[in-house]
Each structure stands twice: as C-alpha cells, then as structure tokens.
CSV table of N, CA, C and O in Angstrom, one decimal:
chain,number,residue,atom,x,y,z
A,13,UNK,N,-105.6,55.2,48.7
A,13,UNK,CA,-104.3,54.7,49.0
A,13,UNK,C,-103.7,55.7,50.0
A,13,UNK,O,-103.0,55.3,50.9
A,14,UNK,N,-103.9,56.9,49.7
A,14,UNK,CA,-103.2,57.9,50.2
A,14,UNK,C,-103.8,58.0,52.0
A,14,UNK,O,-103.1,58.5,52.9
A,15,UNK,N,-104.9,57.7,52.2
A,15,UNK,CA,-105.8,57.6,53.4
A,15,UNK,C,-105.4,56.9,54.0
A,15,UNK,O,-105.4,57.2,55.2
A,16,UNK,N,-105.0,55.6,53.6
A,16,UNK,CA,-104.6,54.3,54.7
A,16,UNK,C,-103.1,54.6,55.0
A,16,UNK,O,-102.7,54.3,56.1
A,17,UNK,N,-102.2,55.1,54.2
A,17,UNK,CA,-101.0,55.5,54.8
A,17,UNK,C,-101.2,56.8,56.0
A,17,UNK,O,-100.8,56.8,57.1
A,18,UNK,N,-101.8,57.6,55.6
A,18,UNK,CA,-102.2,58.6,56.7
A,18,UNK,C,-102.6,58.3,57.9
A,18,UNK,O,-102.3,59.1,58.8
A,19,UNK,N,-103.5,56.9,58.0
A,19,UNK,CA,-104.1,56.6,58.9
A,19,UNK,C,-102.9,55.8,59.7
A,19,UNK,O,-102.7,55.9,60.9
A,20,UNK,N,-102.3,55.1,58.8
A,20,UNK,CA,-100.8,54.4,59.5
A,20,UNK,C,-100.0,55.1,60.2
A,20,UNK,O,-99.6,54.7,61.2
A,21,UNK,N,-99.8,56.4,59.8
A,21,UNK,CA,-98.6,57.3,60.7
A,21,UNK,C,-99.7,58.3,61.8
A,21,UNK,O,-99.2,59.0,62.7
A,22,UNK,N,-100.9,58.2,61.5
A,22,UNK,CA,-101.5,58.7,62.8
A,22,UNK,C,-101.4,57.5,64.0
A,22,UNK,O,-100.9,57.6,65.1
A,23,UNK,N,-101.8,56.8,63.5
A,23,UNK,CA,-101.6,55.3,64.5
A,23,UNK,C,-100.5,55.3,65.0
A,23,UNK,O,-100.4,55.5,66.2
A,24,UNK,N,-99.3,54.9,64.0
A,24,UNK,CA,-97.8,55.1,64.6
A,24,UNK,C,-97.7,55.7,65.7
A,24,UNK,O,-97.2,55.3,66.7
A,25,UNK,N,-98.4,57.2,65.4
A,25,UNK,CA,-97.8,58.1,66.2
A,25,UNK,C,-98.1,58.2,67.6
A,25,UNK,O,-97.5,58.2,68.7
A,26,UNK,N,-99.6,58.2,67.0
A,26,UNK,CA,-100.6,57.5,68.7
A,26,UNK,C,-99.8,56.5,69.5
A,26,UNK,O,-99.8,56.8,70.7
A,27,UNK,N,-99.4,55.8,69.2
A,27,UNK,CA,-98.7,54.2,69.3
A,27,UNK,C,-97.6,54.8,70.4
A,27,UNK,O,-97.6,54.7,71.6
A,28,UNK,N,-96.5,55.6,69.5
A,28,UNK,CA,-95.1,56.4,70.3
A,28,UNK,C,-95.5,57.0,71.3
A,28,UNK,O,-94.9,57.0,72.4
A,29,UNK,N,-97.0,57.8,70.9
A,29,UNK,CA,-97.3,59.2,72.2
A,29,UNK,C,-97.9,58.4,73.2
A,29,UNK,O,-97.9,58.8,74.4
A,30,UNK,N,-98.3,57.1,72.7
A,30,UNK,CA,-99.0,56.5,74.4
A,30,UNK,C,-97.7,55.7,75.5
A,30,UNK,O,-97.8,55.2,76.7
A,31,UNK,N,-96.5,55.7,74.7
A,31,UNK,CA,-95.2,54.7,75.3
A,31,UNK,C,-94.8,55.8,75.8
A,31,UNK,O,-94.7,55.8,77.0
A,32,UNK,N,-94.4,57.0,75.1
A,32,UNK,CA,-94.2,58.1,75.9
A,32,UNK,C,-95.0,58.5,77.2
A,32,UNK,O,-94.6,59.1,78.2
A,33,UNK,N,-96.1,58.1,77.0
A,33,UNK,CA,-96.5,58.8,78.1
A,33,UNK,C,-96.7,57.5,79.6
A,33,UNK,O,-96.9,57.7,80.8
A,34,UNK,N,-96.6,56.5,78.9
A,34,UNK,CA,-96.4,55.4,80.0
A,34,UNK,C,-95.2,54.8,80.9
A,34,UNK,O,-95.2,54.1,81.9
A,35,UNK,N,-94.3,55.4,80.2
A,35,UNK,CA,-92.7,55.0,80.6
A,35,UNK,C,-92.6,55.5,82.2
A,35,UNK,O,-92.3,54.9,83.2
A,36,UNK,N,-93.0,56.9,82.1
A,36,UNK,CA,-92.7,57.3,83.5
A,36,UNK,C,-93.3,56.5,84.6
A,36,UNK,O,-92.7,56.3,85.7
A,37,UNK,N,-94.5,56.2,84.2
A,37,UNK,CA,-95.4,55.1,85.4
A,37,UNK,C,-94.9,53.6,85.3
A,37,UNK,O,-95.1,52.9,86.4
A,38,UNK,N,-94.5,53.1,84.6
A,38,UNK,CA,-93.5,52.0,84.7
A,38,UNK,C,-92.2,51.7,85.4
A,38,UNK,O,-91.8,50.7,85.9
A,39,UNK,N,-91.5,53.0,85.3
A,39,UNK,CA,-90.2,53.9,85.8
A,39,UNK,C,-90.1,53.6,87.0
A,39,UNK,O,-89.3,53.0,87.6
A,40,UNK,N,-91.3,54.3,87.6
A,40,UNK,CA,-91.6,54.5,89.0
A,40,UNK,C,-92.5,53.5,90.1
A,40,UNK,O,-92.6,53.3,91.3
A,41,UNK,N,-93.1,52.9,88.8
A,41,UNK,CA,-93.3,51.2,89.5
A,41,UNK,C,-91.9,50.2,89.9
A,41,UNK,O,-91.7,49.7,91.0
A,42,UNK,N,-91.3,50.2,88.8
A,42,UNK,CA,-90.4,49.2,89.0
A,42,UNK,C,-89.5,49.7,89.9
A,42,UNK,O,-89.0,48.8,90.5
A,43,UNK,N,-88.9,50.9,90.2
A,43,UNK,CA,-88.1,51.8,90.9
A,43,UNK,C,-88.5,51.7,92.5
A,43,UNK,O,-87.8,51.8,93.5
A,44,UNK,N,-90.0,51.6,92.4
A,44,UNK,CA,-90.6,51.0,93.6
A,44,UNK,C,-90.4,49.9,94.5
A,44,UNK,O,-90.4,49.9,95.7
A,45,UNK,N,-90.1,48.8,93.3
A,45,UNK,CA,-89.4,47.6,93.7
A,45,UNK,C,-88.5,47.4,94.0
A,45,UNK,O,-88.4,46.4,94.7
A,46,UNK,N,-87.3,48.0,93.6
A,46,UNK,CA,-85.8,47.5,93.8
A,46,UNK,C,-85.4,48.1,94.9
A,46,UNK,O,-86.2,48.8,95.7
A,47,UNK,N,-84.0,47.8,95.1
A,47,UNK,CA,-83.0,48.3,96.0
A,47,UNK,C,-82.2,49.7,95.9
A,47,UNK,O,-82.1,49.9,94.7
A,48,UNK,N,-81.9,50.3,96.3
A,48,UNK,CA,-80.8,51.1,96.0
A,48,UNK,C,-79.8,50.8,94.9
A,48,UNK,O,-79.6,51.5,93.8
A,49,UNK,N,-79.1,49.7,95.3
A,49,UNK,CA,-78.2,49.0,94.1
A,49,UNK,C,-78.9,49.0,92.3
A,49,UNK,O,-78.5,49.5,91.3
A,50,UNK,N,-79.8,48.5,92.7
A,50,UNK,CA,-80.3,48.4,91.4
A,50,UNK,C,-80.6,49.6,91.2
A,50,UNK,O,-80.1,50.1,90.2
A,51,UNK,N,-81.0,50.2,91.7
A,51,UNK,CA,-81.2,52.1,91.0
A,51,UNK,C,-80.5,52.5,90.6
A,51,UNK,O,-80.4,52.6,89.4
A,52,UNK,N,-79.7,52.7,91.2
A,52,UNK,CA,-78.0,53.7,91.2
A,52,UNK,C,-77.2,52.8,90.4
A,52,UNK,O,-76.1,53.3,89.9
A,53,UNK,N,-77.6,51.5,90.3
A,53,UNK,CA,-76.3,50.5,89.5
A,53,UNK,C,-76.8,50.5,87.9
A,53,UNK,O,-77.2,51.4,87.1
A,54,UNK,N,-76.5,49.4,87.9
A,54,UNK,CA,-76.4,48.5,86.4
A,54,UNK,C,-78.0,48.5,85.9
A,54,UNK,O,-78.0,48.7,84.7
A,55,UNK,N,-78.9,48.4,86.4
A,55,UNK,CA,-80.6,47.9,86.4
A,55,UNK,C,-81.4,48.7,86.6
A,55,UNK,O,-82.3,48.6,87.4
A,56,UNK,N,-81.0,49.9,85.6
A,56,UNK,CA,-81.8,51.3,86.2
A,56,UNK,C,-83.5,50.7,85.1
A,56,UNK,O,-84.6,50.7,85.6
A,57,UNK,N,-83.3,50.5,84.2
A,57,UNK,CA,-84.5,50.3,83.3
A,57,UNK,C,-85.2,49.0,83.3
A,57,UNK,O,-86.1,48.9,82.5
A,58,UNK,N,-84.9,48.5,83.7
A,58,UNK,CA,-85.0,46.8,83.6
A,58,UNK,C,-86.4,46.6,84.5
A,58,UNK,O,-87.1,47.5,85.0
A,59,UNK,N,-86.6,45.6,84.6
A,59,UNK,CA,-87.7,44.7,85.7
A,59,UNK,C,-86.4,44.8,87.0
A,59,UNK,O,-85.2,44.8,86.9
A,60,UNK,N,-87.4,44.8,88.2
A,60,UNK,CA,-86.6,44.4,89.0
A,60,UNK,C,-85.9,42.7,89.2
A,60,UNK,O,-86.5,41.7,88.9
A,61,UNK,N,-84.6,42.8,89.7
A,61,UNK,CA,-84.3,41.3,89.8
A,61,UNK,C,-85.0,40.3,91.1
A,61,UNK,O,-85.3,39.1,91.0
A,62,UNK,N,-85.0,41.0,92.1
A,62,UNK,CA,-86.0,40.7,93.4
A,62,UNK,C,-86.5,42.1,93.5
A,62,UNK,O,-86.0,43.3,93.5
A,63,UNK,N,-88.0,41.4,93.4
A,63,UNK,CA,-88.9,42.0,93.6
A,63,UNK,C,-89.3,42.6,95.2
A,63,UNK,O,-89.6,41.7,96.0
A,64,UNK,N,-89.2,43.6,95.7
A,64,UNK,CA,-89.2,44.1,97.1
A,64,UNK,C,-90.6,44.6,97.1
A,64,UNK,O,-90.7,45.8,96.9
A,65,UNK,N,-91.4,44.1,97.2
A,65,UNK,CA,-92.8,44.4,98.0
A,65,UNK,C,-92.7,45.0,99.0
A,65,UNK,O,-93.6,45.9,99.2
A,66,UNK,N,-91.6,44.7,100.1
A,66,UNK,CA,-91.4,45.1,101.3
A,66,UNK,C,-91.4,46.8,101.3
A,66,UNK,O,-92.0,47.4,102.2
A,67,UNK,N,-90.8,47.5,100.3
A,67,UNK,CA,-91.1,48.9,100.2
A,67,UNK,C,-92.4,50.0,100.6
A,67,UNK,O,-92.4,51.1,101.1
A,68,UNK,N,-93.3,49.1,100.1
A,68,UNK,CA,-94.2,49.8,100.2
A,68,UNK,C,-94.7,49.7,101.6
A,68,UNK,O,-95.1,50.8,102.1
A,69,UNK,N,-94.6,48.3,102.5
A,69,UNK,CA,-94.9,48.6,103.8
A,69,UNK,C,-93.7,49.6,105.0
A,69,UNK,O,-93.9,50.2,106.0
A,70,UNK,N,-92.4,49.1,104.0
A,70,UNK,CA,-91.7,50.0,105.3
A,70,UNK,C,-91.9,51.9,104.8
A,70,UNK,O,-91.2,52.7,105.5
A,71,UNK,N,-92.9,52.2,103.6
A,71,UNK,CA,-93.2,53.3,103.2
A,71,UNK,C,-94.7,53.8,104.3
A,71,UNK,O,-94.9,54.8,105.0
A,72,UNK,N,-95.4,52.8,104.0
A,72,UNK,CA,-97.1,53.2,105.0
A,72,UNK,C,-96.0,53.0,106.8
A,72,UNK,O,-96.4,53.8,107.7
A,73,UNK,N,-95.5,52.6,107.0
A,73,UNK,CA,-95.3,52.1,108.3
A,73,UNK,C,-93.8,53.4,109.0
A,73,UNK,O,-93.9,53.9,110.1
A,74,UNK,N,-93.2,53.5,108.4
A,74,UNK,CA,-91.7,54.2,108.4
A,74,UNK,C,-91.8,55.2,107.8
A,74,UNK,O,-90.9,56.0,108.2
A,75,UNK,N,-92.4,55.7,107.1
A,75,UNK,CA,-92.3,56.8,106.3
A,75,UNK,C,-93.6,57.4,106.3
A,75,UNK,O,-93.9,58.4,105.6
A,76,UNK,N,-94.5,56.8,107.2
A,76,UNK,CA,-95.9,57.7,107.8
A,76,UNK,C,-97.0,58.4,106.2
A,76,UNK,O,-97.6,59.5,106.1
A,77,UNK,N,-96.7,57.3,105.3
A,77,UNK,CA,-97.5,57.7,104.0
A,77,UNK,C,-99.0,57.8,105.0
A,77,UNK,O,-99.7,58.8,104.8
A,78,UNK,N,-99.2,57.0,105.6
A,78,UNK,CA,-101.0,57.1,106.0
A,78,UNK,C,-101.2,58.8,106.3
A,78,UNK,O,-102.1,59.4,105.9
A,79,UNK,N,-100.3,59.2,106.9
A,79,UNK,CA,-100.9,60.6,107.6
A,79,UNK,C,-100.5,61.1,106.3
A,79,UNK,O,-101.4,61.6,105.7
A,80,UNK,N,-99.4,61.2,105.6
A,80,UNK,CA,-99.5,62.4,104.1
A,80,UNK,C,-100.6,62.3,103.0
A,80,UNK,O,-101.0,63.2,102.3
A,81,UNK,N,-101.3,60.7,103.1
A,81,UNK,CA,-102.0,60.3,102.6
A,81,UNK,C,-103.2,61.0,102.7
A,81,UNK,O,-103.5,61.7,101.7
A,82,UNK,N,-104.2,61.0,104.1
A,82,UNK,CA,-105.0,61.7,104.9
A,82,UNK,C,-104.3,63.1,104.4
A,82,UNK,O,-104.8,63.3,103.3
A,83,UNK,N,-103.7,63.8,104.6
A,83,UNK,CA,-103.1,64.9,104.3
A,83,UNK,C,-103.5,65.4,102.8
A,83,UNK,O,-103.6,66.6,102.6
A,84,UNK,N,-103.7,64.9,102.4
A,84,UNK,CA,-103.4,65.1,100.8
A,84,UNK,C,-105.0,64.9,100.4
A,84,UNK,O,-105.2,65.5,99.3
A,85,UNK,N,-105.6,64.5,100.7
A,85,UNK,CA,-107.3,63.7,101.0
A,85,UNK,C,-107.9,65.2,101.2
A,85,UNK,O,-108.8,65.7,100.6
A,86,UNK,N,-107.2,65.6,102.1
A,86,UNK,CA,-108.0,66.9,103.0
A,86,UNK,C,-107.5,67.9,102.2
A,86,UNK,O,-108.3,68.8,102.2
A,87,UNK,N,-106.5,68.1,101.7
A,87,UNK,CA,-106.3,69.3,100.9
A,87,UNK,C,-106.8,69.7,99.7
A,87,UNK,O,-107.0,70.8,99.4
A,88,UNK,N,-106.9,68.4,98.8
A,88,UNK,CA,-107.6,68.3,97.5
A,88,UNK,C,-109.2,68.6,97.8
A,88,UNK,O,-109.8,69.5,97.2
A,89,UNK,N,-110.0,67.7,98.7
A,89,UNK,CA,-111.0,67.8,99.0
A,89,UNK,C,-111.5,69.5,99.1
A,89,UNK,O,-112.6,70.0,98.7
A,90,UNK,N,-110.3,70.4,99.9
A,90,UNK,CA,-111.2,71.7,100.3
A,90,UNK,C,-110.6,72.3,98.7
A,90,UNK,O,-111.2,73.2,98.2
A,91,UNK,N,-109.9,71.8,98.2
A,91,UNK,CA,-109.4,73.1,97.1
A,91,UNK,C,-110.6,72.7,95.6
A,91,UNK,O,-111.1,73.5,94.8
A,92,UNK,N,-110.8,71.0,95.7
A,92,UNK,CA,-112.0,71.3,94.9
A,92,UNK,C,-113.3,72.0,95.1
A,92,UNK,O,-114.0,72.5,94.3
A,93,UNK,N,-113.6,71.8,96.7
A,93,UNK,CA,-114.9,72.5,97.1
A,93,UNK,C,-114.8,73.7,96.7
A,93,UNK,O,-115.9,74.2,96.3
A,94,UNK,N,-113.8,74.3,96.9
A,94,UNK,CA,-113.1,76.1,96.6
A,94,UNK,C,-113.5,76.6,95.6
A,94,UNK,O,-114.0,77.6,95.3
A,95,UNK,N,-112.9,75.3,94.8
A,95,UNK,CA,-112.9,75.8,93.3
A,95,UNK,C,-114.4,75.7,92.7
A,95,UNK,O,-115.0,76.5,92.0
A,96,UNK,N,-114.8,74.5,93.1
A,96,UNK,CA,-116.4,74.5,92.4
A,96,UNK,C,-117.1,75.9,93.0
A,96,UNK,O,-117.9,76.5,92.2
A,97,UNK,N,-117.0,76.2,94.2
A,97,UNK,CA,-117.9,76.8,95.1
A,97,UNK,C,-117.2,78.4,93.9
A,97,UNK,O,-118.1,79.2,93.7
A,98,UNK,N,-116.4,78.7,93.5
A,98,UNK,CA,-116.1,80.1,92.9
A,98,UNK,C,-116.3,80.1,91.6
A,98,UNK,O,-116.7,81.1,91.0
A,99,UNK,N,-116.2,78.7,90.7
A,99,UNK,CA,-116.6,78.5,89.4
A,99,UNK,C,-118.3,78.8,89.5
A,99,UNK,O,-119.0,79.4,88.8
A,100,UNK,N,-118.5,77.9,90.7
A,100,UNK,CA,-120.2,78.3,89.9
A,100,UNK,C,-120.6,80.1,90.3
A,100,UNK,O,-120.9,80.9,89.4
A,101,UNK,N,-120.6,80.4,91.0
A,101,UNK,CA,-120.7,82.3,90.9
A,101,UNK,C,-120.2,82.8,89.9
A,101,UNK,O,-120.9,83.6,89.2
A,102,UNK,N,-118.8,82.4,89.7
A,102,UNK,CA,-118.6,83.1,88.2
A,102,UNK,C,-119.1,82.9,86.7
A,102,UNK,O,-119.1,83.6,85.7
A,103,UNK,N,-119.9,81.1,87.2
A,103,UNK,CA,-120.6,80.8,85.8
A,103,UNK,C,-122.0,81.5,86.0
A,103,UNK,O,-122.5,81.7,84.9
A,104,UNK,N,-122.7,81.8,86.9
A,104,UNK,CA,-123.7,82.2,87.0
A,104,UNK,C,-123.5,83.8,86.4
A,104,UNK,O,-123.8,84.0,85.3
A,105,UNK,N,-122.8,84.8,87.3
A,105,UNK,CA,-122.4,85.9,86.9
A,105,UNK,C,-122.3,86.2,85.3
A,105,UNK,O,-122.6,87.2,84.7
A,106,UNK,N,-121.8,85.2,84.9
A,106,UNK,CA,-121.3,85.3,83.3
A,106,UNK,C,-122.2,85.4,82.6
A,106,UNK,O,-122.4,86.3,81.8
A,107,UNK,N,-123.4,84.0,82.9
A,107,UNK,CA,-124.1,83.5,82.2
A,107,UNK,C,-125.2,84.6,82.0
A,107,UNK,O,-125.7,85.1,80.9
A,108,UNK,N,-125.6,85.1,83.7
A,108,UNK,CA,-127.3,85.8,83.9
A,108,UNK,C,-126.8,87.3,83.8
A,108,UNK,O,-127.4,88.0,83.0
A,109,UNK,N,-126.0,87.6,84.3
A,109,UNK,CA,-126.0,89.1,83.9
A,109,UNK,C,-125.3,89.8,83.2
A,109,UNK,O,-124.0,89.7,83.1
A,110,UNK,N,-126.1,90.8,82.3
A,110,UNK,CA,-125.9,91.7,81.4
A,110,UNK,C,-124.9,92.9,81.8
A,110,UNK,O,-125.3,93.8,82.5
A,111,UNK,N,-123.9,92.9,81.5
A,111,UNK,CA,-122.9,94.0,81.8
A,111,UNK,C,-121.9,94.4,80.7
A,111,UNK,O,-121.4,93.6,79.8
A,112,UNK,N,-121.5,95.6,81.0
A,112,UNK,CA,-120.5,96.3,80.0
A,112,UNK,C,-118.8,95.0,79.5
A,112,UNK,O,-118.3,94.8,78.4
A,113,UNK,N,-118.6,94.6,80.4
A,113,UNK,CA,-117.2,93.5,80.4
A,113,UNK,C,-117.5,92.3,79.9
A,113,UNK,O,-116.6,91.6,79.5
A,114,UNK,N,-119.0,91.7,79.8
A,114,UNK,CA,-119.0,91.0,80.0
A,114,UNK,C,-118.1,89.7,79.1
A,114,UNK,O,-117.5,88.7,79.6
A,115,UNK,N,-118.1,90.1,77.9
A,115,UNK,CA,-118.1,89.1,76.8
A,115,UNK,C,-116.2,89.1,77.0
A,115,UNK,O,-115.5,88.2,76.6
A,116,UNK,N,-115.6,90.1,77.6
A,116,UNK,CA,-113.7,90.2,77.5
A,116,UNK,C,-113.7,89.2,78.9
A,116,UNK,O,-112.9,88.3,78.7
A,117,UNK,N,-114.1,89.1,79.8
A,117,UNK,CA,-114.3,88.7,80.8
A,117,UNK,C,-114.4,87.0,80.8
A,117,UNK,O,-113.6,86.4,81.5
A,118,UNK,N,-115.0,86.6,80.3
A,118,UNK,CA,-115.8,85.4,79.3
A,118,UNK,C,-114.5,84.8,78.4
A,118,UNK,O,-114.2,83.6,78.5
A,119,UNK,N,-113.7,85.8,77.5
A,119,UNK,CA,-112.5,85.2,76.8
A,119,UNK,C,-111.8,85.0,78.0
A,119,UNK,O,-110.8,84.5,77.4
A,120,UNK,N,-111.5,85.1,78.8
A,120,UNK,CA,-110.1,85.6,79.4
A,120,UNK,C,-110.9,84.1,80.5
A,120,UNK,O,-110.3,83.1,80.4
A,121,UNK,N,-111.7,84.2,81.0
A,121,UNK,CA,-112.1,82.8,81.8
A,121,UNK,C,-111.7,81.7,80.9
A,121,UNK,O,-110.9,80.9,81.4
A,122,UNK,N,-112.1,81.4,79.4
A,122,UNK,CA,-111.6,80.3,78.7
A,122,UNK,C,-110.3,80.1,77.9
A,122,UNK,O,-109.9,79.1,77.3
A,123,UNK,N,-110.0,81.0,78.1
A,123,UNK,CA,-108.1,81.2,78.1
A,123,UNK,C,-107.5,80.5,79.0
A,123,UNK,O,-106.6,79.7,78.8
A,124,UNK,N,-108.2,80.8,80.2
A,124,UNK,CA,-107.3,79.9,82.0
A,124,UNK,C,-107.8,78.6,81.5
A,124,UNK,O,-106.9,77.7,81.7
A,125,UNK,N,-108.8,78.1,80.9
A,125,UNK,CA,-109.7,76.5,81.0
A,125,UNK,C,-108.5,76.4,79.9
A,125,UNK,O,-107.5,76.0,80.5
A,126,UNK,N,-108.2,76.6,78.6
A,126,UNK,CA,-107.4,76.0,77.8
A,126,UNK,C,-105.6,76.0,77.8
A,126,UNK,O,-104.9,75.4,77.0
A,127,UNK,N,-105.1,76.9,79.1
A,127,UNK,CA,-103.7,77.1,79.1
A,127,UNK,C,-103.6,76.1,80.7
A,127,UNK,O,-104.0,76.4,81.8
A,128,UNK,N,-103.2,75.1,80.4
A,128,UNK,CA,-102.5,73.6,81.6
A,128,UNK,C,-102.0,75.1,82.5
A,128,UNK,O,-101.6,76.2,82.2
A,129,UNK,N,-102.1,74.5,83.8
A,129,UNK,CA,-101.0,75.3,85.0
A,129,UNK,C,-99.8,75.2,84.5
A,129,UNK,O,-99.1,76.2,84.3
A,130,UNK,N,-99.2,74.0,84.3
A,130,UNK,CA,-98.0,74.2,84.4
A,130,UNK,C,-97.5,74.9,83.4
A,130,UNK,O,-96.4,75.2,83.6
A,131,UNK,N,-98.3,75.4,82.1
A,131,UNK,CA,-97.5,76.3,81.3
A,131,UNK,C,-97.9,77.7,81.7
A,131,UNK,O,-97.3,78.5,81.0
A,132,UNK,N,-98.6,78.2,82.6
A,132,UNK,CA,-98.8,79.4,83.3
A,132,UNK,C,-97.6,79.6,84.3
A,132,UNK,O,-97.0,80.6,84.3
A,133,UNK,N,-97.2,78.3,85.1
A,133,UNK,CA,-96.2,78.4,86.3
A,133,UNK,C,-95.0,79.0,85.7
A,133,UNK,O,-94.5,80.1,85.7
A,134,UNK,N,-94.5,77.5,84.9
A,134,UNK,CA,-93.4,77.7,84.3
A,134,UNK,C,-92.3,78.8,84.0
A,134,UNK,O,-91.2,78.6,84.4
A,135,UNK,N,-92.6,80.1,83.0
A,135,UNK,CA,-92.4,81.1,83.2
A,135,UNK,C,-92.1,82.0,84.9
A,135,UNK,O,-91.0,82.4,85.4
A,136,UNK,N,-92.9,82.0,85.2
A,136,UNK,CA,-92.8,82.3,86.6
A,136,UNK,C,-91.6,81.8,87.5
A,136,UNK,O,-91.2,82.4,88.5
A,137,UNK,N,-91.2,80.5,87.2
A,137,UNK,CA,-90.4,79.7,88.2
A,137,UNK,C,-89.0,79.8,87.5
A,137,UNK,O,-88.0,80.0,88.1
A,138,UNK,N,-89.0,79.7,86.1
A,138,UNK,CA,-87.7,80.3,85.7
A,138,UNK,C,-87.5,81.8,86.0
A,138,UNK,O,-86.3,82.0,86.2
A,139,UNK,N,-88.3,82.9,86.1
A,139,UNK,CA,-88.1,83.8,86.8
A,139,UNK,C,-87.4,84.5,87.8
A,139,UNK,O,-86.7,85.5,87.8
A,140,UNK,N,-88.1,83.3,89.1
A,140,UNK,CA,-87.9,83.5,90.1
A,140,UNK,C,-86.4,82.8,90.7
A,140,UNK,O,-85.8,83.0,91.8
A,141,UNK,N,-85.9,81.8,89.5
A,141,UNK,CA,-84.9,81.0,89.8
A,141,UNK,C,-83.5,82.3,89.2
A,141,UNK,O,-82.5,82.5,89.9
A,142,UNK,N,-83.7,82.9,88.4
A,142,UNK,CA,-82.9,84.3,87.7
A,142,UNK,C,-82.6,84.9,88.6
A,142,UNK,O,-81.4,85.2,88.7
A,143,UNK,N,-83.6,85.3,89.5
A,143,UNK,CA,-83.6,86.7,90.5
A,143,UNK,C,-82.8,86.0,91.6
A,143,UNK,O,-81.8,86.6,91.9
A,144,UNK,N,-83.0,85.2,92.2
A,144,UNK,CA,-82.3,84.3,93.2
A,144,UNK,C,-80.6,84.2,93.0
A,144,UNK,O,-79.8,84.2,94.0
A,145,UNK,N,-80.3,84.3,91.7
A,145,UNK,CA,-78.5,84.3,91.3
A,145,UNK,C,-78.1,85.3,91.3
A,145,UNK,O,-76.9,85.5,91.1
C-alpha cells in the first residue's frame, strides 16, 4: 500500500517538474506570435488571439537572424572541436600515465563534469555586479 502512494507522489511530482520545465518554451512560442499589445497588455499567458506567423519572417529578413544564425553555427562548431580536441589529451593523460597528482587531478576533472556552468558562473557574476556599485 505504502509503495503505490509513493509511487503517486513521485509521479505527481515528475508531472509538476516536467510543466515547470515546459512553460518557458511555451512562453516564448506563443510570445512569438503576438503583437506587442498582447505582450505588454491583457494576454500575457494566453494563446495568441491572431496568430502572427509574420514574426518570424520579418525576424530572418529584418532582423538578419540568417547571419546570427551562421554565426552561432560557427562558434559552437569551433568550441566543441576545442573542447573535444582538450578532453581527449586530458583523458588520455589521466588514463595512461602514472604520476604523483594523478588521482587529485582526476577528482577535480569530475567535479567540473558534475557542477552545471551556470552554478560555477553565478557566484562570479554576483560578484562582479557588487564591485561595479
């Protein structure tokens, strides 16, 4: 008995953490579509009431998404190369050779894999926002 209610409020919860994590991409879909008015007005959450498709072209066309696009293509591309190309020396390094550091060296690499960027940044950027006042 005790298992199937357990299993209900892990569900539940799953259920909440996946709406939570969907709202923003919904947010920003539908925010896509509307007008100004409707943003800033009455219809901030809602479906749009006319649907503006038109956004997105006067966005590629007016607002030169193709080249940020391309832009963004080329930046991700060299920083994954970067990254793969320094991960594998350091996984080799770790792996094949025997050295005094090795094993502190080794924690401290799967420290960075388990701590998200943005909770590394974060600190930092409240910091730097302090020093600035």
């Amino acid at each position: 008995m005790k298992k199937g209610i357990g299993n209900k409020l892990i569900y539940a919860f799953l259920i909440f953490w996946s709406l939570v994590q969907i709202f923003p991409l919904y947010w920003m879909f539908t925010f896509s579509l509307k007008d100004n008015s409707e943003i800033f007005g009455e219809n901030m959450i809602g479906l749009p009431r006319e649907w503006l498709w038109s956004n997105y072209t006067a966005a590629l066309t007016v607002g030169n998404m193709g080249r940020y696009f391309l832009n963004s293509i080329i930046v991700t591309g060299g920083t994954i190369l970067l990254t793969t190309m320094a991960g594998l020396m350091a996984t080799y390094a770790l792996t094949r050779l025997v050295w005094k550091g090795q094993k502190v060296v080794n924690e401290i690499f799967m420290l960075g894999l388990m701590v998200p960027i943005h909770a590394a940044i974060l600190p930092v950027l409240l910091i730097l926002r302090e020093l600035r006042m």
